Amino acid sequence: MPSTNPSLVELRARGYRLTPQRLAILKILRDSGEHLTPLEIFHQAKQSLPGITEATVYRTLGFLTEQSLALAAHIGSGQLVYEIAENDHHHLICRSCGETAEIDHNLLQSLYEEFEARTGYRIDSIHQTFFGLCPGCRKDLFNQSSEGDNDPRDTPD
Ligand SMILES: [Zn+2]
Ligand SMILES: [Zn+2]
């Protein structure tokens, strides 16, 4: 692991103090590379900072999100989760089983440019959640509907 990372350099450049809490939480997010709930972050942070409180974790996550160093995501569970802001991506979540997948922002880049060109907005939410049915659940649905009487293909329009 390099001792300096872009987020920290960035924070310093903006004149913010690198408090132990900020450093610890950034490290947790970076090392995990996954979505973590504030509670999970709190439990991990306590290992290096035994005195840290849950309120401090929330406040620090808010700060890191404002500084675009962390991303907050709603992933359908009603729970806000956090992750390190490093690669621009979006989420797909299966409505049926809750499975999640990620797609790279590059896939939507041209759509964003189109939105911006049409509206004059500069879109800065590079972290969207799309809901749908995963391949497994689509297959289940197909199997069910082809067995029963309620095959959607038989329904007159
Ligand atoms: Zn994400
Ligand atoms: Zn599914």
Short mmCIF file of C-alpha atoms in Angstrom, two decimals, residues 11 24-25 45 73 89 98-99 127 129 134 157:
data_model
loop_
_atom_site.label_atom_id
_atom_site.label_comp_id
_atom_site.label_asym_id
_atom_site.label_seq_id
_atom_site.Cartn_x
_atom_site.Cartn_y
_atom_site.Cartn_z
CA LEU A 11 -8.01 16.68 1.45
CA ALA A 24 -9.31 5.53 9.81
CA ILE A 25 -12.65 5.63 8.02
CA ALA A 45 -13.10 1.85 13.35
CA ALA A 73 -25.65 4.64 -1.95
CA HIS A 89 -20.00 3.17 -11.31
CA GLY A 98 -31.67 -8.52 -3.73
CA GLU A 99 -28.61 -9.59 -5.71
CA HIS A 127 -23.66 6.74 -8.67
CA THR A 129 -29.11 2.58 -8.58
CA CYS A 134 -31.47 -10.55 -12.22
CA ASP A 157 -54.39 -6.81 -24.75
#
